[in-house]
Amino acid sequence: MFLLVRYVLIVGVSSLTIVSAHTALPLSQMALIGAALASNVLLGQIAPEQFFGWWVQGPVLLADTVWIALVLLSAGFGQQFFLFYFIELFLAAISESLALLAVGAVLIGIASIALGNDGSLSAATLIRIPFFFATAVFYGYVVDMAKQQRHVSLQRELWTNRLEQEVRARTCELERQGAEVRRLYDEVRVADRIKSDFVANMSHELRTPIHVILGYVDLALEDPHVPPDSELCRFLHHLQDRARALQRLVENVLAYANFERGQAAMTPRRFAMQAVMDDLGALCADLPLPAGVRVRLQAPPGLELTTDYDRLYSVLSNLLLNAVKFTPTGEVDVQARAAVSGIEISVHDTGIGISEDELPRIFDPFRQVDGSSTRPFGGIGLGLAIVLRNVKLLGGHLEVESELGKGSKFRVVVPRNLGGGRPSETGVAERAA
Ligand code: ADP
């Protein structure tokens, strides 16, 4: 736009000069006009963001003022000069700000004075000066507004471009990280799978020697040459206890590894609840129960169910062993009864209890309320994780109530017929007593 107006100006000045002179232009004037045209071509090469700087516009305005004055004055123009100055002013206005306009206005004022017929300050000349100043300020104001808007939109465009670039770069980075995470995840899954297989195989391999140890210990204990009150008998019983504890641990590790490997076969069969209680009783009989702990196991006669026996036994034995473990003195009460949604078995103890804070986390694998190496109770934190998984597999649910220092109550509800009930979402609901 600036260059266009400037071309019009150059052509206007040239035509006016030619028309008024009625002859060919003198060489000096043609050189001036040629220089103005050439400067316009040069100005066209300047980058837009630098083009509107005062260091470009200022010299252009000054040079234009000089050459227009020279051309017009030498052609004998007086009053028309103001017209071109006015255009020059407009030119300055569309290109720069108030500061440059003020310079233009001052130049115009000086020119007005210089162009008085006799070179003195006439009334008409004096009137023109404020008029040019007012016009300059008006154009300056309009142009400043336009410039600001252009600046804002340029800035916005710049930011949008930058933002787009940034978003593109981030998206690339995220995609790269996503691919990396997927790769690592796959690696971890493979490693996890290898670990689970290893743990399962190890546990399996450990089972056999433990069976052998227990078999020989049983044989030794049955030997009539080993008196029941002898030290050897005491050692053998101790060995038997430890071997059984190790056997339970290995069974739990194997069960958990099988869950992780997605191997959870179910073999439902019909049995009486009393049969489970009897087996739990036998388990307790084998335990080195502390003297101050009393265990009670109760099931109504004739209470039968069809489910996976081994899994139900695993659930109840884990809960019972925990109850016994965490009850230094007091009672452990296991009761079964018929419920609306199946069979409810509660394992209640008057032991150390669990705090409200810890309650939601006790079903996490390898989680122990007291995880310190100096804790008084053994275990590896897998029992309840296995309990929860088995209860879910049996289509049942589990509730726990506990109060620190007072004891805990785990309540398991399983359907009478496996497959007849609807498994709960999480399989657990906990409540602080
Ligand atoms: P652990 O092998 O440690 O017994 P579990 O998964 O069976 O692992 O139990 C997790 C934790 O929950 C235990 O370490 C214990 O802190 C707490 N807990 C479980 N049962 C009881 C209970 N009957 N009384 C008190 N705390 C219990």
CSV table of C-alpha atoms and ligand atoms in Angstrom, one decimal:
chain,number,residue,atom,x,y,z
A,1,MET,CA,0.0,0.0,0.0
A,2,PHE,CA,2.8,2.4,1.0
A,3,LEU,CA,4.7,1.7,-2.2
A,4,LEU,CA,1.5,2.1,-4.3
A,5,VAL,CA,0.7,5.5,-2.9
A,6,ARG,CA,4.3,6.4,-3.4
A,7,TYR,CA,4.1,5.4,-7.1
A,8,VAL,CA,1.0,7.5,-7.5
A,9,LEU,CA,2.8,10.4,-5.9
A,10,ILE,CA,5.8,10.1,-8.1
A,11,VAL,CA,3.6,9.8,-11.3
A,12,GLY,CA,1.4,12.7,-10.1
A,13,VAL,CA,4.4,15.0,-9.5
A,14,SER,CA,6.0,14.0,-12.8
A,15,SER,CA,2.7,14.5,-14.8
A,16,LEU,CA,2.0,17.8,-13.1
A,17,THR,CA,5.5,19.0,-13.9
A,18,ILE,CA,5.3,17.8,-17.5
A,19,VAL,CA,1.9,19.4,-18.0
A,20,SER,CA,2.9,22.7,-16.6
A,21,ALA,CA,6.3,22.8,-18.4
A,22,HIS,CA,4.7,22.0,-21.9
A,23,THR,CA,8.2,20.7,-22.8
A,24,ALA,CA,10.5,17.8,-22.1
A,25,LEU,CA,11.6,17.8,-18.5
A,26,PRO,CA,15.1,19.0,-17.7
A,27,LEU,CA,17.6,16.3,-17.0
A,28,SER,CA,17.9,17.2,-13.3
A,29,GLN,CA,14.2,16.7,-12.7
A,30,MET,CA,14.1,13.5,-14.6
A,31,ALA,CA,17.0,12.2,-12.5
A,32,LEU,CA,15.1,13.1,-9.3
A,33,ILE,CA,12.0,11.3,-10.5
A,34,GLY,CA,14.0,8.3,-11.7
A,35,ALA,CA,15.8,8.1,-8.3
A,36,ALA,CA,12.4,8.2,-6.5
A,37,LEU,CA,11.1,5.3,-8.7
A,38,ALA,CA,14.3,3.3,-8.1
A,39,SER,CA,14.1,3.9,-4.4
A,40,ASN,CA,10.5,2.5,-4.5
A,41,VAL,CA,11.9,-0.7,-6.1
A,42,LEU,CA,14.5,-0.9,-3.4
A,43,LEU,CA,12.0,-0.3,-0.7
A,44,GLY,CA,10.0,-3.2,-2.1
A,45,GLN,CA,12.9,-5.5,-1.2
A,46,ILE,CA,12.8,-4.7,2.5
A,47,ALA,CA,11.2,-7.3,4.7
A,48,PRO,CA,7.7,-6.2,5.9
A,49,GLU,CA,8.5,-6.3,9.6
A,50,GLN,CA,11.5,-3.9,9.1
A,51,PHE,CA,9.7,-1.8,6.5
A,52,PHE,CA,7.5,0.0,9.0
A,53,GLY,CA,10.4,1.0,11.3
A,54,TRP,CA,11.1,4.7,11.7
A,55,TRP,CA,14.7,4.1,10.5
A,56,VAL,CA,13.2,3.3,7.0
A,57,GLN,CA,10.2,5.6,7.0
A,58,GLY,CA,12.0,8.6,8.5
A,59,PRO,CA,14.7,9.0,5.7
A,60,VAL,CA,12.1,8.2,3.0
A,61,LEU,CA,9.8,10.9,4.2
A,62,LEU,CA,12.7,13.4,4.4
A,63,ALA,CA,14.0,12.5,1.0
A,64,ASP,CA,10.5,12.7,-0.5
A,65,THR,CA,9.9,16.1,1.0
A,66,VAL,CA,13.2,17.3,-0.5
A,67,TRP,CA,12.7,15.9,-4.0
A,68,ILE,CA,9.1,17.0,-4.3
A,69,ALA,CA,10.0,20.5,-3.2
A,70,LEU,CA,12.9,20.6,-5.7
A,71,VAL,CA,10.9,19.3,-8.6
A,72,LEU,CA,7.8,21.4,-8.0
A,73,LEU,CA,9.6,24.6,-7.1
A,74,SER,CA,11.9,24.4,-10.1
A,75,ALA,CA,8.8,23.8,-12.3
A,76,GLY,CA,7.3,27.0,-10.8
A,77,PHE,CA,4.7,25.5,-8.6
A,78,GLY,CA,3.6,27.2,-5.4
A,79,GLN,CA,0.2,26.4,-4.0
A,80,GLN,CA,0.0,22.9,-5.5
A,81,PHE,CA,3.0,22.0,-3.4
A,82,PHE,CA,0.7,21.8,-0.4
A,83,LEU,CA,-1.5,19.2,-2.2
A,84,PHE,CA,1.5,16.9,-2.7
A,85,TYR,CA,2.6,17.5,0.9
A,86,PHE,CA,-0.8,16.5,1.9
A,87,ILE,CA,-0.4,13.3,0.0
A,88,GLU,CA,3.1,12.9,1.5
A,89,LEU,CA,1.5,13.3,4.9
A,90,PHE,CA,-1.0,10.6,4.1
A,91,LEU,CA,1.8,8.4,2.9
A,92,ALA,CA,3.6,8.9,6.2
A,93,ALA,CA,0.3,8.3,8.0
A,94,ILE,CA,-0.4,4.9,6.4
A,95,SER,CA,3.2,3.8,7.0
A,96,GLU,CA,4.2,5.1,10.4
A,97,SER,CA,3.0,6.5,13.7
A,98,LEU,CA,2.3,9.9,15.3
A,99,ALA,CA,6.0,10.7,15.7
A,100,LEU,CA,6.7,10.6,12.0
A,101,LEU,CA,3.5,12.5,11.2
A,102,ALA,CA,4.6,15.2,13.5
A,103,VAL,CA,7.9,15.5,11.6
A,104,GLY,CA,5.9,15.6,8.4
A,105,ALA,CA,3.6,18.3,9.8
A,106,VAL,CA,6.6,20.4,10.9
A,107,LEU,CA,8.1,20.2,7.4
A,108,ILE,CA,4.8,21.2,5.9
A,109,GLY,CA,4.6,24.1,8.2
A,110,ILE,CA,8.1,25.2,7.3
A,111,ALA,CA,7.3,24.7,3.6
A,112,SER,CA,4.1,26.8,3.9
A,113,ILE,CA,6.0,29.6,5.4
A,114,ALA,CA,8.8,29.4,2.8
A,115,LEU,CA,6.2,29.4,0.0
A,116,GLY,CA,4.5,32.6,1.0
A,117,ASN,CA,4.4,34.8,-2.1
A,118,ASP,CA,6.9,37.2,-0.7
A,119,GLY,CA,8.5,34.6,1.7
A,120,SER,CA,6.8,36.3,4.8
A,121,LEU,CA,4.2,35.0,7.2
A,122,SER,CA,0.8,35.7,5.6
A,123,ALA,CA,-2.5,35.1,7.5
A,124,ALA,CA,-3.4,32.4,4.9
A,125,THR,CA,-0.1,30.6,5.6
A,126,LEU,CA,-0.6,30.7,9.3
A,127,ILE,CA,-4.1,29.2,9.0
A,128,ARG,CA,-2.7,26.3,7.0
A,129,ILE,CA,-0.3,25.2,9.7
A,130,PRO,CA,-2.8,24.2,12.4
A,131,PHE,CA,-4.9,22.5,9.7
A,132,PHE,CA,-2.0,20.3,8.7
A,133,PHE,CA,-1.2,19.5,12.3
A,134,ALA,CA,-4.8,18.6,13.0
A,135,THR,CA,-4.9,16.4,9.9
A,136,ALA,CA,-1.6,14.8,10.9
A,137,VAL,CA,-2.8,13.9,14.3
A,138,PHE,CA,-6.1,12.5,13.0
A,139,TYR,CA,-4.4,10.3,10.5
A,140,GLY,CA,-1.8,9.3,13.0
A,141,TYR,CA,-4.5,8.2,15.4
A,142,VAL,CA,-6.3,6.1,12.8
A,143,VAL,CA,-3.0,4.6,11.6
A,144,ASP,CA,-1.9,3.9,15.1
A,145,MET,CA,-5.1,1.9,15.7
A,146,ALA,CA,-4.7,0.0,12.4
A,147,LYS,CA,-1.1,-0.6,13.2
A,148,GLN,CA,-1.9,-2.0,16.6
A,149,GLN,CA,-4.5,-4.3,15.1
A,150,ARG,CA,-2.1,-5.5,12.5
A,151,HIS,CA,0.6,-6.0,15.2
A,152,VAL,CA,-1.9,-8.0,17.3
A,153,SER,CA,-3.0,-10.2,14.4
A,154,LEU,CA,0.7,-10.7,13.3
A,155,GLN,CA,1.5,-11.6,16.9
A,156,ARG,CA,-1.4,-13.9,17.1
A,157,GLU,CA,-0.4,-15.5,13.8
A,158,LEU,CA,3.1,-15.9,15.1
A,159,TRP,CA,1.9,-17.4,18.4
A,160,THR,CA,-0.4,-19.7,16.5
A,161,ASN,CA,2.4,-20.9,14.3
A,162,ARG,CA,4.7,-21.4,17.3
A,163,LEU,CA,1.9,-23.2,19.2
A,164,GLU,CA,1.3,-25.4,16.2
A,165,GLN,CA,4.9,-26.2,15.9
A,166,GLU,CA,5.1,-26.9,19.7
A,167,VAL,CA,2.0,-29.1,19.6
A,168,ARG,CA,3.5,-31.0,16.6
A,169,ALA,CA,6.8,-31.4,18.4
A,170,ARG,CA,5.1,-32.5,21.6
A,171,THR,CA,2.8,-34.9,19.7
A,172,CYS,CA,5.8,-36.5,18.0
A,173,GLU,CA,7.5,-36.7,21.4
A,174,LEU,CA,4.4,-38.3,23.0
A,175,GLU,CA,4.1,-40.8,20.1
A,176,ARG,CA,7.8,-41.7,20.6
A,177,GLN,CA,7.3,-42.0,24.3
A,178,GLY,CA,4.1,-44.0,23.8
A,179,ALA,CA,5.9,-46.4,21.5
A,180,GLU,CA,8.7,-46.7,24.1
A,181,VAL,CA,6.2,-47.3,26.9
A,182,ARG,CA,4.5,-50.0,24.8
A,183,ARG,CA,7.8,-51.6,24.1
A,184,LEU,CA,8.8,-51.5,27.7
A,185,TYR,CA,5.4,-52.8,28.7
A,186,ASP,CA,5.7,-55.7,26.4
A,187,GLU,CA,9.2,-56.4,27.8
A,188,VAL,CA,7.9,-56.2,31.3
A,189,ARG,CA,5.0,-58.6,30.4
A,190,VAL,CA,7.4,-61.1,29.0
A,191,ALA,CA,9.7,-60.7,32.1
A,192,ASP,CA,6.7,-61.0,34.4
A,193,ARG,CA,5.5,-64.1,32.6
A,194,ILE,CA,9.0,-65.6,32.9
A,195,LYS,CA,9.1,-64.7,36.6
A,196,SER,CA,5.6,-66.3,37.2
A,197,ASP,CA,6.7,-69.4,35.3
A,198,PHE,CA,9.9,-69.5,37.3
A,199,VAL,CA,8.1,-69.0,40.7
A,200,ALA,CA,5.5,-71.7,39.7
A,201,ASN,CA,8.2,-74.2,38.7
A,202,MET,CA,10.3,-73.4,41.8
A,203,SER,CA,7.3,-73.9,44.1
A,204,HIS,CA,6.4,-77.1,42.3
A,205,GLU,CA,10.0,-78.4,42.7
A,206,LEU,CA,10.0,-77.4,46.4
A,207,ARG,CA,6.8,-79.3,47.1
A,208,THR,CA,8.3,-82.7,46.5
A,209,PRO,CA,11.2,-82.4,49.0
A,210,ILE,CA,8.8,-81.0,51.6
A,211,HIS,CA,6.5,-83.9,51.1
A,212,VAL,CA,9.4,-86.3,51.5
A,213,ILE,CA,10.6,-84.5,54.7
A,214,LEU,CA,7.0,-84.6,56.1
A,215,GLY,CA,6.7,-88.3,55.2
A,216,TYR,CA,9.9,-89.2,57.0
A,217,VAL,CA,9.1,-87.1,60.0
A,218,ASP,CA,5.7,-88.8,60.2
A,219,LEU,CA,7.4,-92.2,60.0
A,220,ALA,CA,9.9,-91.2,62.6
A,221,LEU,CA,7.2,-90.0,65.0
A,222,GLU,CA,5.3,-93.3,64.5
A,223,ASP,CA,8.5,-95.3,65.4
A,224,PRO,CA,8.0,-97.0,68.7
A,225,HIS,CA,11.7,-96.4,69.4
A,226,VAL,CA,11.0,-92.7,69.7
A,227,PRO,CA,9.4,-92.1,73.1
A,228,PRO,CA,6.7,-89.4,73.0
A,229,ASP,CA,8.4,-87.4,75.8
A,230,SER,CA,11.9,-87.6,74.4
A,231,GLU,CA,13.9,-84.7,73.1
A,232,LEU,CA,14.1,-86.3,69.7
A,233,CYS,CA,10.3,-86.4,69.6
A,234,ARG,CA,10.2,-82.7,70.5
A,235,PHE,CA,12.7,-81.9,67.7
A,236,LEU,CA,10.7,-84.0,65.2
A,237,HIS,CA,7.5,-82.2,66.1
A,238,HIS,CA,9.2,-78.9,65.7
A,239,LEU,CA,10.6,-80.0,62.3
A,240,GLN,CA,7.1,-81.1,61.3
A,241,ASP,CA,5.6,-77.7,62.3
A,242,ARG,CA,8.2,-75.8,60.3
A,243,ALA,CA,7.9,-78.1,57.3
A,244,ARG,CA,4.1,-77.7,57.3
A,245,ALA,CA,4.4,-73.9,57.5
A,246,LEU,CA,6.9,-74.0,54.6
A,247,GLN,CA,4.4,-76.3,52.7
A,248,ARG,CA,1.6,-73.8,53.2
A,249,LEU,CA,3.9,-70.9,52.0
A,250,VAL,CA,4.9,-72.8,48.9
A,251,GLU,CA,1.2,-73.7,48.2
A,252,ASN,CA,0.3,-70.0,48.5
A,253,VAL,CA,3.2,-68.9,46.2
A,254,LEU,CA,2.2,-71.5,43.7
A,255,ALA,CA,-1.5,-70.5,43.9
A,256,TYR,CA,-0.6,-66.8,43.3
A,257,ALA,CA,1.8,-67.6,40.4
A,258,ASN,CA,-1.0,-69.7,38.8
A,259,PHE,CA,-3.4,-66.8,39.2
A,260,GLU,CA,-0.9,-64.5,37.5
A,261,ARG,CA,-0.5,-67.0,34.7
A,262,GLY,CA,-4.2,-67.1,34.3
A,263,GLN,CA,-4.4,-70.7,35.4
A,264,ALA,CA,-7.3,-71.0,37.7
A,265,ALA,CA,-9.0,-74.3,37.0
A,266,MET,CA,-12.3,-75.0,38.9
A,267,THR,CA,-13.5,-78.5,39.8
A,268,PRO,CA,-16.9,-78.1,41.6
A,269,ARG,CA,-18.3,-81.0,43.6
A,270,ARG,CA,-21.0,-81.5,46.2
A,271,PHE,CA,-19.9,-81.7,49.9
A,272,ALA,CA,-21.1,-80.9,53.3
A,273,MET,CA,-19.9,-77.8,55.0
A,274,GLN,CA,-19.0,-79.9,58.0
A,275,ALA,CA,-16.4,-81.7,56.0
A,276,VAL,CA,-14.6,-78.4,55.5
A,277,MET,CA,-14.8,-77.6,59.2
A,278,ASP,CA,-13.4,-81.0,60.0
A,279,ASP,CA,-10.4,-80.4,57.7
A,280,LEU,CA,-9.9,-77.0,59.3
A,281,GLY,CA,-10.1,-78.7,62.7
A,282,ALA,CA,-7.3,-81.1,61.6
A,283,LEU,CA,-5.3,-78.2,60.4
A,284,CYS,CA,-5.6,-76.5,63.8
A,285,ALA,CA,-4.7,-79.8,65.6
A,286,ASP,CA,-1.4,-79.8,63.7
A,287,LEU,CA,-0.7,-76.1,64.6
A,288,PRO,CA,1.4,-75.1,67.5
A,289,LEU,CA,-1.4,-73.1,69.0
A,290,PRO,CA,-0.5,-70.7,71.8
A,291,ALA,CA,-1.9,-71.8,75.1
A,292,GLY,CA,-4.2,-68.8,75.5
A,293,VAL,CA,-5.9,-69.2,72.2
A,294,ARG,CA,-9.2,-71.1,71.8
A,295,VAL,CA,-10.5,-72.1,68.3
A,296,ARG,CA,-14.2,-72.9,67.7
A,297,LEU,CA,-15.4,-74.3,64.4
A,298,GLN,CA,-19.2,-74.6,63.8
A,299,ALA,CA,-21.4,-75.6,60.9
A,300,PRO,CA,-25.1,-76.6,61.0
A,301,PRO,CA,-25.6,-80.2,60.2
A,302,GLY,CA,-26.8,-81.0,56.7
A,303,LEU,CA,-25.5,-77.7,55.2
A,304,GLU,CA,-24.3,-78.7,51.8
A,305,LEU,CA,-23.0,-76.8,48.8
A,306,THR,CA,-21.6,-77.5,45.3
A,307,THR,CA,-18.4,-75.6,44.6
A,308,ASP,CA,-14.7,-76.0,44.3
A,309,TYR,CA,-13.7,-77.6,47.6
A,310,ASP,CA,-10.0,-76.8,47.4
A,311,ARG,CA,-10.6,-73.1,46.7
A,312,LEU,CA,-13.1,-72.8,49.5
A,313,TYR,CA,-10.7,-74.7,51.9
A,314,SER,CA,-7.9,-72.4,50.7
A,315,VAL,CA,-10.0,-69.3,51.5
A,316,LEU,CA,-11.0,-70.5,55.0
A,317,SER,CA,-7.6,-72.0,56.0
A,318,ASN,CA,-5.9,-68.7,55.1
A,319,LEU,CA,-8.4,-66.7,57.1
A,320,LEU,CA,-8.2,-69.1,60.0
A,321,LEU,CA,-4.4,-69.2,60.0
A,322,ASN,CA,-4.3,-65.4,60.0
A,323,ALA,CA,-6.8,-65.2,62.8
A,324,VAL,CA,-4.7,-67.7,64.9
A,325,LYS,CA,-1.5,-65.9,63.9
A,326,PHE,CA,-2.7,-62.4,64.9
A,327,THR,CA,-4.4,-63.5,68.1
A,328,PRO,CA,-1.8,-64.0,70.8
A,329,THR,CA,-4.5,-64.7,73.4
A,330,GLY,CA,-8.2,-64.9,72.9
A,331,GLU,CA,-10.7,-66.6,70.7
A,332,VAL,CA,-11.0,-67.6,67.1
A,333,ASP,CA,-14.5,-68.4,66.0
A,334,VAL,CA,-15.3,-69.9,62.6
A,335,GLN,CA,-19.0,-70.3,61.9
A,336,ALA,CA,-21.0,-71.3,58.8
A,337,ARG,CA,-24.7,-70.7,58.2
A,338,ALA,CA,-27.2,-70.7,55.4
A,339,ALA,CA,-27.8,-67.2,54.0
A,340,VAL,CA,-30.2,-65.7,51.4
A,341,SER,CA,-27.5,-65.5,48.8
A,342,GLY,CA,-25.7,-68.8,49.6
A,343,ILE,CA,-23.6,-69.8,52.5
A,344,GLU,CA,-22.0,-67.4,54.8
A,345,ILE,CA,-18.8,-68.3,56.7
A,346,SER,CA,-17.4,-65.8,59.3
A,347,VAL,CA,-14.0,-66.0,60.8
A,348,HIS,CA,-13.9,-63.9,63.9
A,349,ASP,CA,-11.0,-63.3,66.2
A,350,THR,CA,-10.3,-61.2,69.3
A,351,GLY,CA,-6.7,-60.5,68.2
A,352,ILE,CA,-4.6,-57.4,67.5
A,353,GLY,CA,-7.1,-56.0,64.9
A,354,ILE,CA,-6.3,-53.8,61.9
A,355,SER,CA,-6.4,-50.0,61.8
A,356,GLU,CA,-9.0,-48.1,59.6
A,357,ASP,CA,-6.1,-46.7,57.5
A,358,GLU,CA,-4.6,-50.1,56.7
A,359,LEU,CA,-7.9,-52.0,56.1
A,360,PRO,CA,-8.3,-51.1,52.4
A,361,ARG,CA,-4.8,-52.3,51.6
A,362,ILE,CA,-4.6,-55.7,53.3
A,363,PHE,CA,-5.8,-57.5,50.2
A,364,ASP,CA,-3.0,-56.1,48.1
A,365,PRO,CA,-0.4,-58.8,47.3
A,366,PHE,CA,2.7,-58.7,49.4
A,367,ARG,CA,1.2,-56.2,51.7
A,368,GLN,CA,1.6,-56.4,55.4
A,369,VAL,CA,0.5,-54.0,58.1
A,370,ASP,CA,3.8,-54.5,59.8
A,371,GLY,CA,6.2,-54.9,56.9
A,372,SER,CA,9.4,-54.4,59.1
A,373,SER,CA,12.0,-57.1,59.3
A,374,THR,CA,11.6,-57.2,63.0
A,375,ARG,CA,7.8,-57.9,62.9
A,376,PRO,CA,6.7,-60.6,65.4
A,377,PHE,CA,4.4,-62.4,62.9
A,378,GLY,CA,5.6,-64.4,59.9
A,379,GLY,CA,4.2,-64.5,56.4
A,380,ILE,CA,4.8,-62.9,53.0
A,381,GLY,CA,1.6,-60.9,52.5
A,382,LEU,CA,0.0,-63.2,49.9
A,383,GLY,CA,-2.7,-65.0,52.0
A,384,LEU,CA,-5.5,-62.4,51.6
A,385,ALA,CA,-4.7,-61.6,48.0
A,386,ILE,CA,-5.3,-65.3,47.3
A,387,VAL,CA,-8.4,-65.3,49.5
A,388,LEU,CA,-9.9,-62.5,47.5
A,389,ARG,CA,-9.1,-64.1,44.1
A,390,ASN,CA,-10.6,-67.4,45.2
A,391,VAL,CA,-13.7,-65.8,46.6
A,392,LYS,CA,-14.3,-64.0,43.3
A,393,LEU,CA,-13.7,-67.3,41.4
A,394,LEU,CA,-16.3,-68.9,43.6
A,395,GLY,CA,-18.7,-66.2,42.6
A,396,GLY,CA,-18.9,-64.9,46.2
A,397,HIS,CA,-17.9,-61.8,48.1
A,398,LEU,CA,-16.0,-60.8,51.2
A,399,GLU,CA,-16.5,-58.3,54.0
A,400,VAL,CA,-14.1,-57.3,56.7
A,401,GLU,CA,-14.6,-55.4,59.9
A,402,SER,CA,-11.8,-54.7,62.3
A,403,GLU,CA,-10.8,-52.6,65.2
A,404,LEU,CA,-7.3,-52.1,66.4
A,405,GLY,CA,-6.7,-54.0,69.6
A,406,LYS,CA,-10.1,-55.6,69.6
A,407,GLY,CA,-10.0,-58.1,66.7
A,408,SER,CA,-11.2,-58.7,63.2
A,409,LYS,CA,-14.1,-60.4,61.5
A,410,PHE,CA,-13.9,-61.6,57.9
A,411,ARG,CA,-17.3,-62.7,56.4
A,412,VAL,CA,-17.3,-64.7,53.2
A,413,VAL,CA,-20.5,-65.4,51.3
A,414,VAL,CA,-20.4,-68.0,48.5
A,415,PRO,CA,-23.3,-69.3,46.3
A,416,ARG,CA,-24.5,-72.8,47.2
A,417,ASN,CA,-24.1,-73.8,43.6
A,418,LEU,CA,-21.1,-72.6,41.7
A,419,GLY,CA,-22.2,-70.6,38.6
A,420,GLY,CA,-25.6,-69.9,40.1
A,421,GLY,CA,-24.5,-66.7,41.8
A,422,ARG,CA,-23.3,-63.4,40.3
A,423,PRO,CA,-19.7,-62.5,41.2
A,424,SER,CA,-19.3,-59.1,42.8
A,425,GLU,CA,-17.2,-56.4,41.1
A,426,THR,CA,-14.3,-56.3,43.6
A,427,GLY,CA,-15.3,-59.2,45.8
A,428,VAL,CA,-14.6,-57.2,48.9
A,429,ALA,CA,-16.2,-54.7,51.2
A,430,GLU,CA,-14.4,-53.5,54.2
A,431,ARG,CA,-15.7,-51.8,57.3
A,432,ALA,CA,-14.0,-50.6,60.4
A,433,ALA,CA,-15.9,-51.9,63.4
B,1,ADP,P1,0.5,-62.5,55.7
B,1,ADP,O1,1.3,-63.5,55.1
B,1,ADP,O2,1.3,-61.4,56.2
B,1,ADP,O3,-0.4,-63.0,56.8
B,1,ADP,P2,-2.0,-61.8,54.4
B,1,ADP,O4,-2.2,-61.3,53.0
B,1,ADP,O5,-2.6,-63.0,54.9
B,1,ADP,O6,-0.4,-61.9,54.6
B,1,ADP,O7,-2.4,-60.6,55.4
B,1,ADP,C1,-1.9,-59.3,55.1
B,1,ADP,C2,-1.8,-58.5,56.3
B,1,ADP,O8,-3.2,-58.2,56.8
B,1,ADP,C3,-1.1,-59.2,57.5
B,1,ADP,O9,0.3,-59.0,57.4
B,1,ADP,C4,-1.7,-58.5,58.7
B,1,ADP,O10,-1.0,-57.3,58.9
B,1,ADP,C5,-3.1,-58.2,58.2
B,1,ADP,N1,-4.1,-59.2,58.7
B,1,ADP,C6,-4.7,-60.2,58.1
B,1,ADP,N2,-5.5,-60.9,58.8
B,1,ADP,C7,-5.5,-60.4,60.0
B,1,ADP,C8,-6.1,-60.6,61.3
B,1,ADP,N3,-7.0,-61.6,61.4
B,1,ADP,N4,-5.8,-59.8,62.3
B,1,ADP,C9,-5.0,-58.8,62.2
B,1,ADP,N5,-4.3,-58.5,61.1
B,1,ADP,C10,-4.6,-59.2,60.0
